[in-house]
């Protein structure tokens, strides 16, 4: 197993944490953020999950879509990104672009059906969240030493990170399409000099180019292992393991650097032997089988284990203990 402390100390500026729902993504993301903050690095923990749980984990109100100081941990700040705010702003932006795009049509066109289609497609929410994520990376990246993203469950996260490639292709096509339309307008015009000046100030083309520059900068960070690492969390169970293996392959396909895998919820041998009911012993034996699969399938990618605690991980003291165990704990 790789040394987790060495991996974290090498430190990329941006870290993403993902996995199947219910495996402990938020706990691991918060633990990594705690580790950096405890070392004196100004750290932002940002939740991209539509169902936030940072407030519950830290046992304090971190809601509202604004960056808030985490009380009790020096250098740590949290942001629960409000998806509805991000969607509304993205809807207004797309609507403005589509109205501008259709303004020069020879035949009067009602833009509303196009706006409805563009803003209700299945990936619209992920597009809005991706846009917000880029803002956090580029704007808050100047203010913080580390930014840790707690991502949504796999399906949403894959569509989100998939946009890191698809979004660029869509933008290039939109820019080329806009340039072609502007070029045609110039050719058909009688007052070419006047039209040329108007084209130079075309708000939609300028808007698209600005968005493309933002995307290219964010994309450069996302695929660079010195800037970004994607960490995964699994339980020693069949479904979470198979999901995380597929998830890693998807992330690799999008050229995003993999940081490693945490295995959460490890039952200790001593606890299993103390349980008179035999339930924990049975689960422990099952766990051994799945840990063998983890070692076989994920091997050197495994960087840390987290024991199954008798208490829920809530509050700063439990989080501190989790960080200590992540760095030192090895299953019996």
Coordinates of C-alpha atoms in Angstrom, one line a residue, residues 43-297:
X43 CA -8.4 25.0 2.8
X44 CA -11.8 25.1 1.2
X45 CA -14.1 22.0 1.4
X46 CA -16.7 22.4 -1.4
X47 CA -19.7 20.1 -1.6
X48 CA -21.1 19.5 -5.2
X49 CA -23.6 16.9 -3.9
X50 CA -27.2 18.0 -4.5
X51 CA -27.9 16.6 -1.0
X52 CA -25.3 18.3 1.2
X53 CA -24.1 16.8 4.4
X54 CA -21.2 19.0 5.5
X55 CA -23.4 20.8 8.1
X56 CA -24.4 17.4 9.6
X57 CA -20.8 16.1 9.6
X58 CA -19.3 19.2 11.3
X59 CA -22.4 19.6 13.5
X60 CA -22.7 23.3 12.6
X61 CA -24.6 25.3 10.0
X62 CA -22.6 25.5 6.8
X63 CA -25.6 25.8 4.4
X64 CA -26.6 28.8 2.3
X65 CA -24.3 28.5 -0.7
X66 CA -21.7 30.9 0.8
X67 CA -18.2 30.1 2.0
X68 CA -18.2 29.8 5.7
X69 CA -15.5 29.3 8.3
X70 CA -15.6 25.9 10.0
X71 CA -15.7 26.7 13.7
X72 CA -13.1 24.8 15.7
X73 CA -10.7 24.1 12.9
X74 CA -8.2 26.8 12.0
X75 CA -7.7 27.4 8.3
X76 CA -10.7 25.3 7.2
X77 CA -13.7 26.8 5.2
X78 CA -16.7 25.1 3.7
X79 CA -19.1 25.7 0.8
X80 CA -22.3 23.8 0.1
X81 CA -22.9 24.8 -3.5
X82 CA -26.6 25.4 -4.0
X83 CA -27.5 23.7 -7.3
X84 CA -30.7 25.7 -7.7
X85 CA -28.7 29.0 -7.7
X86 CA -26.2 27.5 -10.2
X87 CA -29.0 26.3 -12.4
X88 CA -30.8 29.6 -12.4
X89 CA -27.7 31.5 -13.4
X90 CA -26.8 29.0 -16.1
X91 CA -30.4 29.1 -17.5
X92 CA -30.2 32.9 -17.8
X93 CA -26.9 32.6 -19.6
X94 CA -28.1 29.9 -22.0
X95 CA -31.3 31.9 -22.7
X96 CA -29.3 35.1 -23.4
X97 CA -27.0 33.2 -25.8
X98 CA -29.9 31.5 -27.7
X99 CA -31.8 34.7 -28.1
X100 CA -28.7 36.3 -29.5
X101 CA -28.0 33.3 -31.7
X102 CA -31.5 33.4 -33.3
X103 CA -31.8 37.2 -33.6
X104 CA -30.5 37.3 -37.2
X105 CA -32.7 34.6 -38.6
X106 CA -34.4 35.6 -41.9
X107 CA -37.7 34.0 -40.8
X108 CA -39.0 35.2 -37.4
X109 CA -38.5 32.3 -34.9
X110 CA -39.9 32.0 -31.5
X111 CA -36.9 31.2 -29.3
X112 CA -38.9 29.8 -26.4
X113 CA -39.1 26.2 -27.6
X114 CA -35.3 26.2 -28.2
X115 CA -34.7 27.6 -24.8
X116 CA -37.1 25.0 -23.3
X117 CA -35.2 22.1 -25.0
X118 CA -31.8 23.5 -24.1
X119 CA -32.6 24.1 -20.4
X120 CA -34.5 20.9 -19.7
X121 CA -32.2 18.3 -21.3
X122 CA -30.9 15.5 -18.9
X123 CA -27.4 16.9 -18.6
X124 CA -28.4 20.5 -18.0
X125 CA -28.0 20.4 -14.2
X126 CA -24.5 18.8 -14.6
X127 CA -23.6 21.5 -17.1
X128 CA -24.7 24.2 -14.6
X129 CA -22.8 22.5 -11.8
X130 CA -19.7 22.1 -14.0
X131 CA -19.8 25.9 -14.8
X132 CA -20.1 26.6 -11.0
X133 CA -17.2 24.1 -10.3
X134 CA -15.0 26.0 -12.8
X135 CA -15.8 29.3 -11.0
X136 CA -14.8 27.7 -7.6
X137 CA -11.5 26.4 -9.1
X138 CA -10.5 29.5 -10.9
X139 CA -11.8 32.2 -8.5
X140 CA -11.4 30.5 -5.1
X141 CA -8.2 28.8 -6.3
X142 CA -6.5 32.2 -5.9
X143 CA -7.6 32.6 -2.3
X144 CA -7.0 29.0 -1.0
X145 CA -4.0 26.7 -0.8
X146 CA -6.2 23.6 -1.2
X147 CA -9.7 23.0 -2.5
X148 CA -11.3 19.6 -1.8
X149 CA -14.5 18.7 -3.7
X150 CA -17.0 16.3 -2.3
X151 CA -18.8 15.0 -5.4
X152 CA -22.2 13.6 -6.0
X153 CA -22.9 9.9 -6.4
X154 CA -21.3 8.1 -9.3
X155 CA -23.9 8.7 -12.0
X156 CA -24.0 12.5 -11.5
X157 CA -20.3 12.7 -10.9
X158 CA -19.4 10.8 -14.2
X159 CA -21.6 13.1 -16.2
X160 CA -20.1 16.1 -14.3
X161 CA -16.5 15.1 -15.0
X162 CA -17.4 13.9 -18.5
X163 CA -18.2 17.5 -19.3
X164 CA -14.6 18.3 -18.8
X165 CA -14.1 16.9 -22.3
X166 CA -17.5 17.3 -23.9
X167 CA -18.0 20.9 -22.8
X168 CA -14.9 22.0 -24.8
X169 CA -16.1 20.2 -28.0
X170 CA -19.5 21.9 -27.6
X171 CA -17.9 25.3 -27.1
X172 CA -15.6 25.0 -30.1
X173 CA -18.6 24.0 -32.3
X174 CA -20.6 27.0 -31.0
X175 CA -17.7 29.4 -31.7
X176 CA -17.2 28.1 -35.2
X177 CA -20.9 28.2 -35.9
X178 CA -21.1 31.8 -34.7
X179 CA -18.1 32.8 -36.8
X180 CA -19.7 31.3 -39.9
X181 CA -22.9 33.1 -39.3
X182 CA -21.0 36.4 -38.8
X183 CA -18.9 35.9 -41.9
X184 CA -22.1 35.2 -44.0
X185 CA -23.7 38.4 -42.6
X186 CA -20.6 40.4 -43.7
X187 CA -20.7 39.0 -47.2
X188 CA -24.3 39.7 -47.7
X189 CA -24.2 43.3 -46.3
X190 CA -23.9 46.5 -48.3
X191 CA -22.1 48.4 -45.6
X192 CA -19.3 46.0 -44.9
X193 CA -17.2 48.4 -42.8
X194 CA -20.1 49.0 -40.5
X195 CA -20.9 45.3 -40.2
X196 CA -17.2 44.5 -39.5
X197 CA -17.2 46.9 -36.6
X198 CA -20.4 45.3 -35.2
X199 CA -19.0 41.8 -35.6
X200 CA -15.9 42.8 -33.6
X201 CA -18.3 43.6 -30.7
X202 CA -20.6 40.7 -31.2
X203 CA -21.7 39.9 -27.6
X204 CA -22.4 36.3 -28.1
X205 CA -19.0 35.5 -29.8
X206 CA -17.2 37.5 -27.1
X207 CA -19.2 35.6 -24.5
X208 CA -18.4 32.2 -26.0
X209 CA -14.7 33.0 -26.4
X210 CA -14.5 34.1 -22.7
X211 CA -16.2 30.9 -21.6
X212 CA -13.9 28.9 -23.8
X213 CA -10.8 30.6 -22.2
X214 CA -12.3 29.8 -18.7
X215 CA -12.9 26.2 -19.7
X216 CA -9.4 25.7 -21.2
X217 CA -7.8 27.0 -18.0
X218 CA -9.9 24.8 -15.8
X219 CA -9.4 21.8 -18.1
X220 CA -5.6 22.3 -17.9
X221 CA -5.8 22.1 -14.1
X222 CA -8.1 19.1 -14.1
X223 CA -5.9 16.8 -16.2
X224 CA -2.6 17.8 -14.6
X225 CA -1.6 15.5 -11.7
X226 CA 0.5 18.3 -10.1
X227 CA -2.7 20.3 -9.8
X228 CA -5.6 17.7 -9.5
X229 CA -6.1 14.2 -8.0
X230 CA -9.3 12.2 -7.9
X231 CA -9.7 10.0 -4.8
X232 CA -12.3 7.1 -4.5
X233 CA -14.0 5.6 -1.6
X234 CA -15.4 2.0 -1.3
X235 CA -16.7 -0.4 1.3
X236 CA -15.5 -4.0 1.4
X237 CA -18.6 -5.2 -0.3
X238 CA -19.3 -6.5 -3.8
X239 CA -21.4 -3.6 -5.3
X240 CA -19.3 -0.7 -4.1
X241 CA -16.1 -2.4 -5.3
X242 CA -17.4 -3.1 -8.8
X243 CA -18.8 0.5 -9.0
X244 CA -15.5 2.0 -8.0
X245 CA -13.5 -0.1 -10.5
X246 CA -15.8 1.1 -13.3
X247 CA -15.6 4.7 -11.9
X248 CA -11.8 4.6 -12.0
X249 CA -11.9 3.4 -15.7
X250 CA -14.2 6.3 -16.6
X251 CA -12.1 8.9 -14.8
X252 CA -9.0 7.5 -16.6
X253 CA -10.9 7.8 -19.9
X254 CA -11.4 11.5 -19.3
X255 CA -7.6 11.9 -18.6
X256 CA -8.2 12.9 -14.9
X257 CA -5.3 11.8 -12.6
X258 CA -6.3 9.1 -10.0
X259 CA -5.0 9.8 -6.5
X260 CA -6.0 6.5 -4.9
X261 CA -8.7 4.5 -3.1
X262 CA -9.9 4.5 0.5
X263 CA -11.6 1.5 2.0
X264 CA -14.1 2.5 4.6
X265 CA -16.1 0.6 7.3
X266 CA -13.5 -2.0 8.2
X267 CA -14.7 -4.4 11.0
X268 CA -11.8 -5.3 13.4
X269 CA -11.0 -8.9 14.2
X270 CA -11.1 -8.1 17.9
X271 CA -14.6 -6.6 17.7
X272 CA -15.8 -9.6 15.7
X273 CA -14.5 -12.1 18.3
X274 CA -16.1 -10.2 21.1
X275 CA -19.6 -10.3 19.5
X276 CA -21.5 -13.1 21.2
X277 CA -24.3 -13.1 18.6
X278 CA -21.9 -14.2 15.8
X279 CA -23.2 -11.5 13.5
X280 CA -19.9 -9.5 13.4
X281 CA -17.9 -12.7 13.0
X282 CA -20.0 -13.6 9.9
X283 CA -19.6 -10.0 8.5
X284 CA -15.8 -10.1 9.3
X285 CA -15.4 -13.4 7.3
X286 CA -17.3 -11.8 4.4
X287 CA -15.1 -8.8 4.7
X288 CA -11.9 -10.9 4.3
X289 CA -13.2 -12.2 1.0
X290 CA -13.9 -8.8 -0.3
X291 CA -10.7 -7.3 0.9
X292 CA -8.9 -10.0 -1.1
X293 CA -10.8 -8.8 -4.2
X294 CA -9.9 -5.2 -3.3
X295 CA -6.2 -6.1 -3.2
X296 CA -6.4 -8.2 -6.4
X297 CA -8.4 -5.6 -8.4

